[in-house]
Every structure is written in structure tokens, then in C-alpha cells.
């Protein structure tokens, strides 16, 4: 296939472009079809059917989607524009509609700006509390780790000491500990 034929297939015809442009304006495929094509001698059913077919054509659909994206980006305020408009109202400047904002509208605009830019005392207190809680948790974790390390060190010292003791001394110590446990168990059963 030659490049000319490929390019021709990929471009909208003038009538398809007119149809898409009219569809964007009216939001009505049937009306857009009437404005773009010769439809005087066609029945309403045929016009509706042809309009629906044209609307489903990939090139037409893509073109309409692209136009909608462009229109939406032009119509939709970005963050900067919102802040500029709020600031203009807060300052009491004359608006595009020719009106000067009332004091209550100025105060509302100022409040909206403050909500976005400044922290209230409550927000600051909550942030401080969260920071304090984080420091406390970190300190508790360090303390717990230190206790584990100390326990491991103490256990190591005891194990080392037991290794150095003669077996007879270890047996005596074990008997003494066992006797003390038995006495404690007997006392707790008698009192319970």
C-alpha cells in the first residue's frame, strides 16, 4: 500500500471533522450529522443510524476524545488559578462578572486560603503530640533492646561462671535452687 493511501486513511474527511466539531458543540450526534452531511432527503431513523455509525468510527472517536481533553483542560481550573481567584475575592477586587465581592465572601475566601496554607493551633498541637509519641516509642524500643542485650550479657556471664565452677559446686547449687523452689511451692499451696 502506498504512503498516500495510508495517510489518507488516517486523516478525517472534512465532513467527519465537521461532524465531530458539531458533536462537541451540541452534544447531539443526530444534530451534528445533519449539520455536517446532506441529510435533507434522509429519514430520521437513517440519520440516527448514520450518526451512531460515524460516532463509532475510530478516527472520529479519537478526534472527539482529543477535543474533549483539550476543552476539559481549558475549562478546569488548576491549583494556581484557584488560589489566584480566592486571593482576588479576599482582596475585594472587581471580579470578571463586574461585581465586587461582599465582605462575607471575602472572609470565606480568606478562610479557604488559611485552610490550605496555615496550620491551626490544634494542628500544631497534634503534630507535636505525634512527634512526642514517636520519640517515646523510639526510646522504649531502645530501652527494650538494651534490656535484651543486658540479659544476654548476664546470661553469658553466668554461663561462663558455671563453666569455670567444679562439678561438685554446680550440683550443690542446683540442689539448693531446687530446694528453695520446693519450699516456695509448698508455701504458696498452703496459703492458697
PDB file of N, CA, C and O in Angstrom, residues 70-143:
ATOM      1  N   UNK A  70      -8.792  18.524  25.509  1.00  0.00           N
ATOM      2  CA  UNK A  70      -8.323  19.904  25.377  1.00  0.00           C
ATOM      3  C   UNK A  70      -9.314  20.868  26.030  1.00  0.00           C
ATOM      4  O   UNK A  70      -8.923  21.752  26.783  1.00  0.00           O
ATOM      5  N   UNK A  71     -10.592  20.667  25.751  1.00  0.00           N
ATOM      6  CA  UNK A  71     -11.611  21.541  26.337  1.00  0.00           C
ATOM      7  C   UNK A  71     -11.640  21.427  27.857  1.00  0.00           C
ATOM      8  O   UNK A  71     -11.739  22.423  28.562  1.00  0.00           O
ATOM      9  N   UNK A  72     -11.534  20.187  28.350  1.00  0.00           N
ATOM     10  CA  UNK A  72     -11.552  19.995  29.802  1.00  0.00           C
ATOM     11  C   UNK A  72     -10.356  20.657  30.462  1.00  0.00           C
ATOM     12  O   UNK A  72     -10.475  21.239  31.529  1.00  0.00           O
ATOM     13  N   UNK A  73      -9.198  20.580  29.829  1.00  0.00           N
ATOM     14  CA  UNK A  73      -8.025  21.202  30.436  1.00  0.00           C
ATOM     15  C   UNK A  73      -8.143  22.718  30.396  1.00  0.00           C
ATOM     16  O   UNK A  73      -7.662  23.404  31.280  1.00  0.00           O
ATOM     17  N   UNK A  74      -8.806  23.254  29.368  1.00  0.00           N
ATOM     18  CA  UNK A  74      -9.005  24.699  29.290  1.00  0.00           C
ATOM     19  C   UNK A  74     -10.074  25.164  30.273  1.00  0.00           C
ATOM     20  O   UNK A  74      -9.989  26.250  30.822  1.00  0.00           O
ATOM     21  N   UNK A  75     -11.073  24.331  30.510  1.00  0.00           N
ATOM     22  CA  UNK A  75     -12.181  24.717  31.375  1.00  0.00           C
ATOM     23  C   UNK A  75     -11.896  24.461  32.853  1.00  0.00           C
ATOM     24  O   UNK A  75     -12.487  25.081  33.711  1.00  0.00           O
ATOM     25  N   UNK A  76     -11.011  23.528  33.125  1.00  0.00           N
ATOM     26  CA  UNK A  76     -10.748  23.137  34.504  1.00  0.00           C
ATOM     27  C   UNK A  76      -9.687  24.042  35.117  1.00  0.00           C
ATOM     28  O   UNK A  76      -8.627  24.252  34.537  1.00  0.00           O
ATOM     29  N   UNK A  77      -9.997  24.546  36.289  1.00  0.00           N
ATOM     30  CA  UNK A  77      -9.051  25.407  36.988  1.00  0.00           C
ATOM     31  C   UNK A  77      -7.933  24.565  37.585  1.00  0.00           C
ATOM     32  O   UNK A  77      -8.194  23.519  38.152  1.00  0.00           O
ATOM     33  N   UNK A  78      -6.720  25.070  37.476  1.00  0.00           N
ATOM     34  CA  UNK A  78      -5.631  24.398  38.170  1.00  0.00           C
ATOM     35  C   UNK A  78      -5.464  25.037  39.552  1.00  0.00           C
ATOM     36  O   UNK A  78      -6.141  26.019  39.885  1.00  0.00           O
ATOM     37  N   UNK A  79      -4.592  24.474  40.343  1.00  0.00           N
ATOM     38  CA  UNK A  79      -4.417  24.929  41.727  1.00  0.00           C
ATOM     39  C   UNK A  79      -4.035  26.403  41.797  1.00  0.00           C
ATOM     40  O   UNK A  79      -4.572  27.162  42.599  1.00  0.00           O
ATOM     41  N   UNK A  80      -3.144  26.813  40.927  1.00  0.00           N
ATOM     42  CA  UNK A  80      -2.687  28.206  40.923  1.00  0.00           C
ATOM     43  C   UNK A  80      -3.855  29.147  40.641  1.00  0.00           C
ATOM     44  O   UNK A  80      -4.017  30.177  41.305  1.00  0.00           O
ATOM     45  N   UNK A  81      -4.657  28.804  39.653  1.00  0.00           N
ATOM     46  CA  UNK A  81      -5.792  29.653  39.289  1.00  0.00           C
ATOM     47  C   UNK A  81      -6.806  29.736  40.433  1.00  0.00           C
ATOM     48  O   UNK A  81      -7.385  30.780  40.686  1.00  0.00           O
ATOM     49  N   UNK A  82      -6.998  28.629  41.137  1.00  0.00           N
ATOM     50  CA  UNK A  82      -7.921  28.639  42.282  1.00  0.00           C
ATOM     51  C   UNK A  82      -7.416  29.601  43.352  1.00  0.00           C
ATOM     52  O   UNK A  82      -8.162  30.427  43.877  1.00  0.00           O
ATOM     53  N   UNK A  83      -6.119  29.519  43.672  1.00  0.00           N
ATOM     54  CA  UNK A  83      -5.554  30.418  44.688  1.00  0.00           C
ATOM     55  C   UNK A  83      -5.601  31.874  44.238  1.00  0.00           C
ATOM     56  O   UNK A  83      -5.871  32.770  45.041  1.00  0.00           O
ATOM     57  N   UNK A  84      -5.358  32.118  42.958  1.00  0.00           N
ATOM     58  CA  UNK A  84      -5.422  33.488  42.448  1.00  0.00           C
ATOM     59  C   UNK A  84      -6.833  34.042  42.553  1.00  0.00           C
ATOM     60  O   UNK A  84      -7.035  35.192  42.941  1.00  0.00           O
ATOM     61  N   UNK A  85      -7.826  33.214  42.222  1.00  0.00           N
ATOM     62  CA  UNK A  85      -9.224  33.654  42.305  1.00  0.00           C
ATOM     63  C   UNK A  85      -9.625  33.914  43.761  1.00  0.00           C
ATOM     64  O   UNK A  85     -10.240  34.940  44.067  1.00  0.00           O
ATOM     65  N   UNK A  86      -9.261  32.988  44.648  1.00  0.00           N
ATOM     66  CA  UNK A  86      -9.562  33.190  46.068  1.00  0.00           C
ATOM     67  C   UNK A  86      -8.891  34.453  46.592  1.00  0.00           C
ATOM     68  O   UNK A  86      -9.495  35.217  47.355  1.00  0.00           O
ATOM     69  N   UNK A  87      -7.659  34.681  46.179  1.00  0.00           N
ATOM     70  CA  UNK A  87      -6.939  35.874  46.630  1.00  0.00           C
ATOM     71  C   UNK A  87      -7.605  37.141  46.118  1.00  0.00           C
ATOM     72  O   UNK A  87      -7.721  38.135  46.849  1.00  0.00           O
ATOM     73  N   UNK A  88      -8.041  37.118  44.881  1.00  0.00           N
ATOM     74  CA  UNK A  88      -8.728  38.271  44.295  1.00  0.00           C
ATOM     75  C   UNK A  88     -10.019  38.579  45.057  1.00  0.00           C
ATOM     76  O   UNK A  88     -10.323  39.737  45.350  1.00  0.00           O
ATOM     77  N   UNK A  89     -10.761  37.537  45.394  1.00  0.00           N
ATOM     78  CA  UNK A  89     -12.007  37.720  46.167  1.00  0.00           C
ATOM     79  C   UNK A  89     -11.676  38.235  47.559  1.00  0.00           C
ATOM     80  O   UNK A  89     -12.311  39.169  48.054  1.00  0.00           O
ATOM     81  N   UNK A  90     -10.673  37.638  48.195  1.00  0.00           N
ATOM     82  CA  UNK A  90     -10.285  38.050  49.551  1.00  0.00           C
ATOM     83  C   UNK A  90      -9.852  39.519  49.585  1.00  0.00           C
ATOM     84  O   UNK A  90     -10.105  40.216  50.564  1.00  0.00           O
ATOM     85  N   UNK A  91      -9.225  39.980  48.518  1.00  0.00           N
ATOM     86  CA  UNK A  91      -8.780  41.383  48.452  1.00  0.00           C
ATOM     87  C   UNK A  91      -9.914  42.342  48.103  1.00  0.00           C
ATOM     88  O   UNK A  91      -9.733  43.554  48.135  1.00  0.00           O
ATOM     89  N   UNK A  92     -11.056  41.791  47.703  1.00  0.00           N
ATOM     90  CA  UNK A  92     -12.195  42.635  47.344  1.00  0.00           C
ATOM     91  C   UNK A  92     -12.062  43.245  45.964  1.00  0.00           C
ATOM     92  O   UNK A  92     -12.671  44.273  45.671  1.00  0.00           O
ATOM     93  N   UNK A  93     -11.287  42.602  45.100  1.00  0.00           N
ATOM     94  CA  UNK A  93     -11.085  43.116  43.748  1.00  0.00           C
ATOM     95  C   UNK A  93     -12.307  42.842  42.877  1.00  0.00           C
ATOM     96  O   UNK A  93     -13.025  41.866  43.076  1.00  0.00           O
ATOM     97  N   UNK A  94     -12.517  43.717  41.911  1.00  0.00           N
ATOM     98  CA  UNK A  94     -13.621  43.563  40.976  1.00  0.00           C
ATOM     99  C   UNK A  94     -13.451  42.246  40.216  1.00  0.00           C
ATOM    100  O   UNK A  94     -12.379  41.948  39.703  1.00  0.00           O
ATOM    101  N   UNK A  95     -14.520  41.451  40.140  1.00  0.00           N
ATOM    102  CA  UNK A  95     -14.487  40.131  39.514  1.00  0.00           C
ATOM    103  C   UNK A  95     -14.823  40.236  38.026  1.00  0.00           C
ATOM    104  O   UNK A  95     -15.355  41.251  37.572  1.00  0.00           O
ATOM    105  N   UNK A  96     -14.538  39.184  37.246  1.00  0.00           N
ATOM    106  CA  UNK A  96     -14.822  39.217  35.804  1.00  0.00           C
ATOM    107  C   UNK A  96     -16.289  39.526  35.483  1.00  0.00           C
ATOM    108  O   UNK A  96     -16.579  40.079  34.432  1.00  0.00           O
ATOM    109  N   UNK A  97     -17.197  39.188  36.393  1.00  0.00           N
ATOM    110  CA  UNK A  97     -18.609  39.481  36.158  1.00  0.00           C
ATOM    111  C   UNK A  97     -18.959  40.933  36.497  1.00  0.00           C
ATOM    112  O   UNK A  97     -20.105  41.340  36.418  1.00  0.00           O
ATOM    113  N   UNK A  98     -17.948  41.716  36.902  1.00  0.00           N
ATOM    114  CA  UNK A  98     -18.148  43.144  37.183  1.00  0.00           C
ATOM    115  C   UNK A  98     -18.520  43.449  38.622  1.00  0.00           C
ATOM    116  O   UNK A  98     -18.630  44.615  38.995  1.00  0.00           O
ATOM    117  N   UNK A  99     -18.744  42.424  39.433  1.00  0.00           N
ATOM    118  CA  UNK A  99     -19.150  42.649  40.818  1.00  0.00           C
ATOM    119  C   UNK A  99     -17.949  42.689  41.744  1.00  0.00           C
ATOM    120  O   UNK A  99     -16.928  42.057  41.488  1.00  0.00           O
ATOM    121  N   UNK A 100     -18.111  43.432  42.823  1.00  0.00           N
ATOM    122  CA  UNK A 100     -17.096  43.467  43.875  1.00  0.00           C
ATOM    123  C   UNK A 100     -17.584  42.534  44.982  1.00  0.00           C
ATOM    124  O   UNK A 100     -18.744  42.605  45.394  1.00  0.00           O
ATOM    125  N   UNK A 101     -16.734  41.632  45.448  1.00  0.00           N
ATOM    126  CA  UNK A 101     -17.166  40.669  46.474  1.00  0.00           C
ATOM    127  C   UNK A 101     -17.641  41.348  47.751  1.00  0.00           C
ATOM    128  O   UNK A 101     -17.093  42.370  48.177  1.00  0.00           O
ATOM    129  N   UNK A 102     -18.678  40.764  48.353  1.00  0.00           N
ATOM    130  CA  UNK A 102     -19.180  41.254  49.641  1.00  0.00           C
ATOM    131  C   UNK A 102     -18.203  40.843  50.727  1.00  0.00           C
ATOM    132  O   UNK A 102     -17.403  39.927  50.551  1.00  0.00           O
ATOM    133  N   UNK A 103     -18.302  41.484  51.868  1.00  0.00           N
ATOM    134  CA  UNK A 103     -17.392  41.206  52.977  1.00  0.00           C
ATOM    135  C   UNK A 103     -17.476  39.739  53.392  1.00  0.00           C
ATOM    136  O   UNK A 103     -16.451  39.090  53.630  1.00  0.00           O
ATOM    137  N   UNK A 104     -18.680  39.184  53.450  1.00  0.00           N
ATOM    138  CA  UNK A 104     -18.809  37.775  53.859  1.00  0.00           C
ATOM    139  C   UNK A 104     -18.115  36.847  52.861  1.00  0.00           C
ATOM    140  O   UNK A 104     -17.513  35.853  53.243  1.00  0.00           O
ATOM    141  N   UNK A 105     -18.155  37.185  51.551  1.00  0.00           N
ATOM    142  CA  UNK A 105     -17.468  36.384  50.542  1.00  0.00           C
ATOM    143  C   UNK A 105     -15.951  36.533  50.669  1.00  0.00           C
ATOM    144  O   UNK A 105     -15.208  35.567  50.468  1.00  0.00           O
ATOM    145  N   UNK A 106     -15.514  37.749  51.024  1.00  0.00           N
ATOM    146  CA  UNK A 106     -14.081  37.967  51.238  1.00  0.00           C
ATOM    147  C   UNK A 106     -13.588  37.124  52.412  1.00  0.00           C
ATOM    148  O   UNK A 106     -12.532  36.491  52.337  1.00  0.00           O
ATOM    149  N   UNK A 107     -14.373  37.105  53.494  1.00  0.00           N
ATOM    150  CA  UNK A 107     -13.994  36.326  54.671  1.00  0.00           C
ATOM    151  C   UNK A 107     -13.964  34.839  54.366  1.00  0.00           C
ATOM    152  O   UNK A 107     -13.066  34.115  54.810  1.00  0.00           O
ATOM    153  N   UNK A 108     -14.942  34.362  53.593  1.00  0.00           N
ATOM    154  CA  UNK A 108     -14.955  32.945  53.200  1.00  0.00           C
ATOM    155  C   UNK A 108     -13.711  32.608  52.379  1.00  0.00           C
ATOM    156  O   UNK A 108     -13.094  31.566  52.565  1.00  0.00           O
ATOM    157  N   UNK A 109     -13.351  33.494  51.456  1.00  0.00           N
ATOM    158  CA  UNK A 109     -12.165  33.264  50.625  1.00  0.00           C
ATOM    159  C   UNK A 109     -10.909  33.232  51.488  1.00  0.00           C
ATOM    160  O   UNK A 109     -10.029  32.387  51.301  1.00  0.00           O
ATOM    161  N   UNK A 110     -10.820  34.155  52.453  1.00  0.00           N
ATOM    162  CA  UNK A 110      -9.665  34.174  53.355  1.00  0.00           C
ATOM    163  C   UNK A 110      -9.590  32.882  54.155  1.00  0.00           C
ATOM    164  O   UNK A 110      -8.511  32.321  54.341  1.00  0.00           O
ATOM    165  N   UNK A 111     -10.751  32.417  54.617  1.00  0.00           N
ATOM    166  CA  UNK A 111     -10.795  31.173  55.386  1.00  0.00           C
ATOM    167  C   UNK A 111     -10.306  29.993  54.543  1.00  0.00           C
ATOM    168  O   UNK A 111      -9.544  29.162  55.018  1.00  0.00           O
ATOM    169  N   UNK A 112     -10.741  29.939  53.290  1.00  0.00           N
ATOM    170  CA  UNK A 112     -10.302  28.866  52.387  1.00  0.00           C
ATOM    171  C   UNK A 112      -8.792  28.913  52.173  1.00  0.00           C
ATOM    172  O   UNK A 112      -8.126  27.877  52.135  1.00  0.00           O
ATOM    173  N   UNK A 113      -8.262  30.120  52.028  1.00  0.00           N
ATOM    174  CA  UNK A 113      -6.812  30.267  51.844  1.00  0.00           C
ATOM    175  C   UNK A 113      -6.090  29.797  53.102  1.00  0.00           C
ATOM    176  O   UNK A 113      -5.105  29.047  53.022  1.00  0.00           O
ATOM    177  N   UNK A 114      -6.573  30.209  54.261  1.00  0.00           N
ATOM    178  CA  UNK A 114      -5.940  29.816  55.520  1.00  0.00           C
ATOM    179  C   UNK A 114      -5.975  28.303  55.722  1.00  0.00           C
ATOM    180  O   UNK A 114      -5.020  27.718  56.232  1.00  0.00           O
ATOM    181  N   UNK A 115      -7.063  27.683  55.329  1.00  0.00           N
ATOM    182  CA  UNK A 115      -7.164  26.227  55.462  1.00  0.00           C
ATOM    183  C   UNK A 115      -6.046  25.530  54.701  1.00  0.00           C
ATOM    184  O   UNK A 115      -5.570  24.494  55.105  1.00  0.00           O
ATOM    185  N   UNK A 116      -5.657  26.117  53.593  1.00  0.00           N
ATOM    186  CA  UNK A 116      -4.654  25.476  52.748  1.00  0.00           C
ATOM    187  C   UNK A 116      -3.222  25.837  53.116  1.00  0.00           C
ATOM    188  O   UNK A 116      -2.315  25.089  52.851  1.00  0.00           O
ATOM    189  N   UNK A 117      -3.024  27.010  53.706  1.00  0.00           N
ATOM    190  CA  UNK A 117      -1.667  27.482  53.942  1.00  0.00           C
ATOM    191  C   UNK A 117      -1.198  27.429  55.378  1.00  0.00           C
ATOM    192  O   UNK A 117      -0.023  27.259  55.633  1.00  0.00           O
ATOM    193  N   UNK A 118      -2.099  27.624  56.309  1.00  0.00           N
ATOM    194  CA  UNK A 118      -1.661  27.744  57.695  1.00  0.00           C
ATOM    195  C   UNK A 118      -2.187  26.598  58.535  1.00  0.00           C
ATOM    196  O   UNK A 118      -3.254  26.071  58.292  1.00  0.00           O
ATOM    197  N   UNK A 119      -1.436  26.267  59.544  1.00  0.00           N
ATOM    198  CA  UNK A 119      -1.869  25.259  60.496  1.00  0.00           C
ATOM    199  C   UNK A 119      -2.530  25.951  61.676  1.00  0.00           C
ATOM    200  O   UNK A 119      -2.039  26.969  62.167  1.00  0.00           O
ATOM    201  N   UNK A 120      -3.610  25.399  62.143  1.00  0.00           N
ATOM    202  CA  UNK A 120      -4.248  25.939  63.331  1.00  0.00           C
ATOM    203  C   UNK A 120      -3.460  25.493  64.557  1.00  0.00           C
ATOM    204  O   UNK A 120      -2.591  24.626  64.472  1.00  0.00           O
ATOM    205  N   UNK A 121      -3.764  26.088  65.710  1.00  0.00           N
ATOM    206  CA  UNK A 121      -3.095  25.670  66.946  1.00  0.00           C
ATOM    207  C   UNK A 121      -3.359  24.201  67.239  1.00  0.00           C
ATOM    208  O   UNK A 121      -2.494  23.494  67.743  1.00  0.00           O
ATOM    209  N   UNK A 122      -4.565  23.736  66.923  1.00  0.00           N
ATOM    210  CA  UNK A 122      -4.893  22.326  67.120  1.00  0.00           C
ATOM    211  C   UNK A 122      -4.009  21.444  66.236  1.00  0.00           C
ATOM    212  O   UNK A 122      -3.480  20.434  66.693  1.00  0.00           O
ATOM    213  N   UNK A 123      -3.840  21.855  64.966  1.00  0.00           N
ATOM    214  CA  UNK A 123      -2.959  21.096  64.065  1.00  0.00           C
ATOM    215  C   UNK A 123      -1.546  21.041  64.623  1.00  0.00           C
ATOM    216  O   UNK A 123      -0.911  19.988  64.627  1.00  0.00           O
ATOM    217  N   UNK A 124      -1.063  22.182  65.096  1.00  0.00           N
ATOM    218  CA  UNK A 124       0.298  22.240  65.647  1.00  0.00           C
ATOM    219  C   UNK A 124       0.418  21.335  66.873  1.00  0.00           C
ATOM    220  O   UNK A 124       1.415  20.628  67.037  1.00  0.00           O
ATOM    221  N   UNK A 125      -0.592  21.349  67.738  1.00  0.00           N
ATOM    222  CA  UNK A 125      -0.570  20.511  68.946  1.00  0.00           C
ATOM    223  C   UNK A 125      -0.582  19.028  68.563  1.00  0.00           C
ATOM    224  O   UNK A 125       0.123  18.220  69.166  1.00  0.00           O
ATOM    225  N   UNK A 126      -1.384  18.683  67.565  1.00  0.00           N
ATOM    226  CA  UNK A 126      -1.450  17.293  67.125  1.00  0.00           C
ATOM    227  C   UNK A 126      -0.115  16.840  66.532  1.00  0.00           C
ATOM    228  O   UNK A 126       0.317  15.709  66.764  1.00  0.00           O
ATOM    229  N   UNK A 127       0.533  17.714  65.802  1.00  0.00           N
ATOM    230  CA  UNK A 127       1.842  17.387  65.228  1.00  0.00           C
ATOM    231  C   UNK A 127       2.862  17.199  66.344  1.00  0.00           C
ATOM    232  O   UNK A 127       3.636  16.239  66.339  1.00  0.00           O
ATOM    233  N   UNK A 128       2.845  18.110  67.339  1.00  0.00           N
ATOM    234  CA  UNK A 128       3.775  17.989  68.467  1.00  0.00           C
ATOM    235  C   UNK A 128       3.545  16.683  69.217  1.00  0.00           C
ATOM    236  O   UNK A 128       4.490  16.005  69.612  1.00  0.00           O
ATOM    237  N   UNK A 129       2.269  16.348  69.453  1.00  0.00           N
ATOM    238  CA  UNK A 129       1.947  15.105  70.165  1.00  0.00           C
ATOM    239  C   UNK A 129       2.448  13.897  69.372  1.00  0.00           C
ATOM    240  O   UNK A 129       3.033  12.980  69.947  1.00  0.00           O
ATOM    241  N   UNK A 130       2.236  13.897  68.080  1.00  0.00           N
ATOM    242  CA  UNK A 130       2.690  12.784  67.242  1.00  0.00           C
ATOM    243  C   UNK A 130       4.215  12.662  67.292  1.00  0.00           C
ATOM    244  O   UNK A 130       4.755  11.553  67.380  1.00  0.00           O
ATOM    245  N   UNK A 131       4.897  13.808  67.270  1.00  0.00           N
ATOM    246  CA  UNK A 131       6.360  13.774  67.358  1.00  0.00           C
ATOM    247  C   UNK A 131       6.804  13.234  68.717  1.00  0.00           C
ATOM    248  O   UNK A 131       7.726  12.420  68.795  1.00  0.00           O
ATOM    249  N   UNK A 132       6.132  13.686  69.797  1.00  0.00           N
ATOM    250  CA  UNK A 132       6.474  13.210  71.143  1.00  0.00           C
ATOM    251  C   UNK A 132       6.219  11.707  71.261  1.00  0.00           C
ATOM    252  O   UNK A 132       7.025  10.978  71.839  1.00  0.00           O
ATOM    253  N   UNK A 133       5.099  11.251  70.710  1.00  0.00           N
ATOM    254  CA  UNK A 133       4.788   9.815  70.734  1.00  0.00           C
ATOM    255  C   UNK A 133       5.847   9.012  69.975  1.00  0.00           C
ATOM    256  O   UNK A 133       6.246   7.926  70.410  1.00  0.00           O
ATOM    257  N   UNK A 134       6.303   9.563  68.863  1.00  0.00           N
ATOM    258  CA  UNK A 134       7.332   8.870  68.087  1.00  0.00           C
ATOM    259  C   UNK A 134       8.638   8.784  68.877  1.00  0.00           C
ATOM    260  O   UNK A 134       9.284   7.730  68.901  1.00  0.00           O
ATOM    261  N   UNK A 135       9.002   9.874  69.547  1.00  0.00           N
ATOM    262  CA  UNK A 135      10.234   9.879  70.358  1.00  0.00           C
ATOM    263  C   UNK A 135      10.104   8.889  71.513  1.00  0.00           C
ATOM    264  O   UNK A 135      11.023   8.124  71.804  1.00  0.00           O
ATOM    265  N   UNK A 136       8.919   8.874  72.156  1.00  0.00           N
ATOM    266  CA  UNK A 136       8.676   7.957  73.268  1.00  0.00           C
ATOM    267  C   UNK A 136       8.788   6.504  72.796  1.00  0.00           C
ATOM    268  O   UNK A 136       9.449   5.684  73.441  1.00  0.00           O
ATOM    269  N   UNK A 137       8.163   6.191  71.675  1.00  0.00           N
ATOM    270  CA  UNK A 137       8.214   4.830  71.145  1.00  0.00           C
ATOM    271  C   UNK A 137       9.645   4.431  70.802  1.00  0.00           C
ATOM    272  O   UNK A 137      10.070   3.303  71.074  1.00  0.00           O
ATOM    273  N   UNK A 138      10.381   5.361  70.219  1.00  0.00           N
ATOM    274  CA  UNK A 138      11.773   5.076  69.868  1.00  0.00           C
ATOM    275  C   UNK A 138      12.607   4.823  71.124  1.00  0.00           C
ATOM    276  O   UNK A 138      13.421   3.890  71.167  1.00  0.00           O
ATOM    277  N   UNK A 139      12.370   5.630  72.170  1.00  0.00           N
ATOM    278  CA  UNK A 139      13.103   5.461  73.430  1.00  0.00           C
ATOM    279  C   UNK A 139      12.762   4.120  74.075  1.00  0.00           C
ATOM    280  O   UNK A 139      13.650   3.409  74.560  1.00  0.00           O
ATOM    281  N   UNK A 140      11.465   3.758  74.074  1.00  0.00           N
ATOM    282  CA  UNK A 140      11.047   2.472  74.647  1.00  0.00           C
ATOM    283  C   UNK A 140      11.674   1.306  73.875  1.00  0.00           C
ATOM    284  O   UNK A 140      12.096   0.314  74.471  1.00  0.00           O
ATOM    285  N   UNK A 141      11.747   1.438  72.572  1.00  0.00           N
ATOM    286  CA  UNK A 141      12.354   0.372  71.765  1.00  0.00           C
ATOM    287  C   UNK A 141      13.845   0.232  72.089  1.00  0.00           C
ATOM    288  O   UNK A 141      14.354  -0.884  72.219  1.00  0.00           O
ATOM    289  N   UNK A 142      14.527   1.369  72.241  1.00  0.00           N
ATOM    290  CA  UNK A 142      15.950   1.336  72.586  1.00  0.00           C
ATOM    291  C   UNK A 142      16.154   0.713  73.967  1.00  0.00           C
ATOM    292  O   UNK A 142      17.079  -0.072  74.183  1.00  0.00           O
ATOM    293  N   UNK A 143      15.276   1.073  74.928  1.00  0.00           N
ATOM    294  CA  UNK A 143      15.360   0.529  76.284  1.00  0.00           C
ATOM    295  C   UNK A 143      15.139  -0.990  76.265  1.00  0.00           C
ATOM    296  O   UNK A 143      15.878  -1.736  76.913  1.00  0.00           O
TER     297      UNK A 143
END
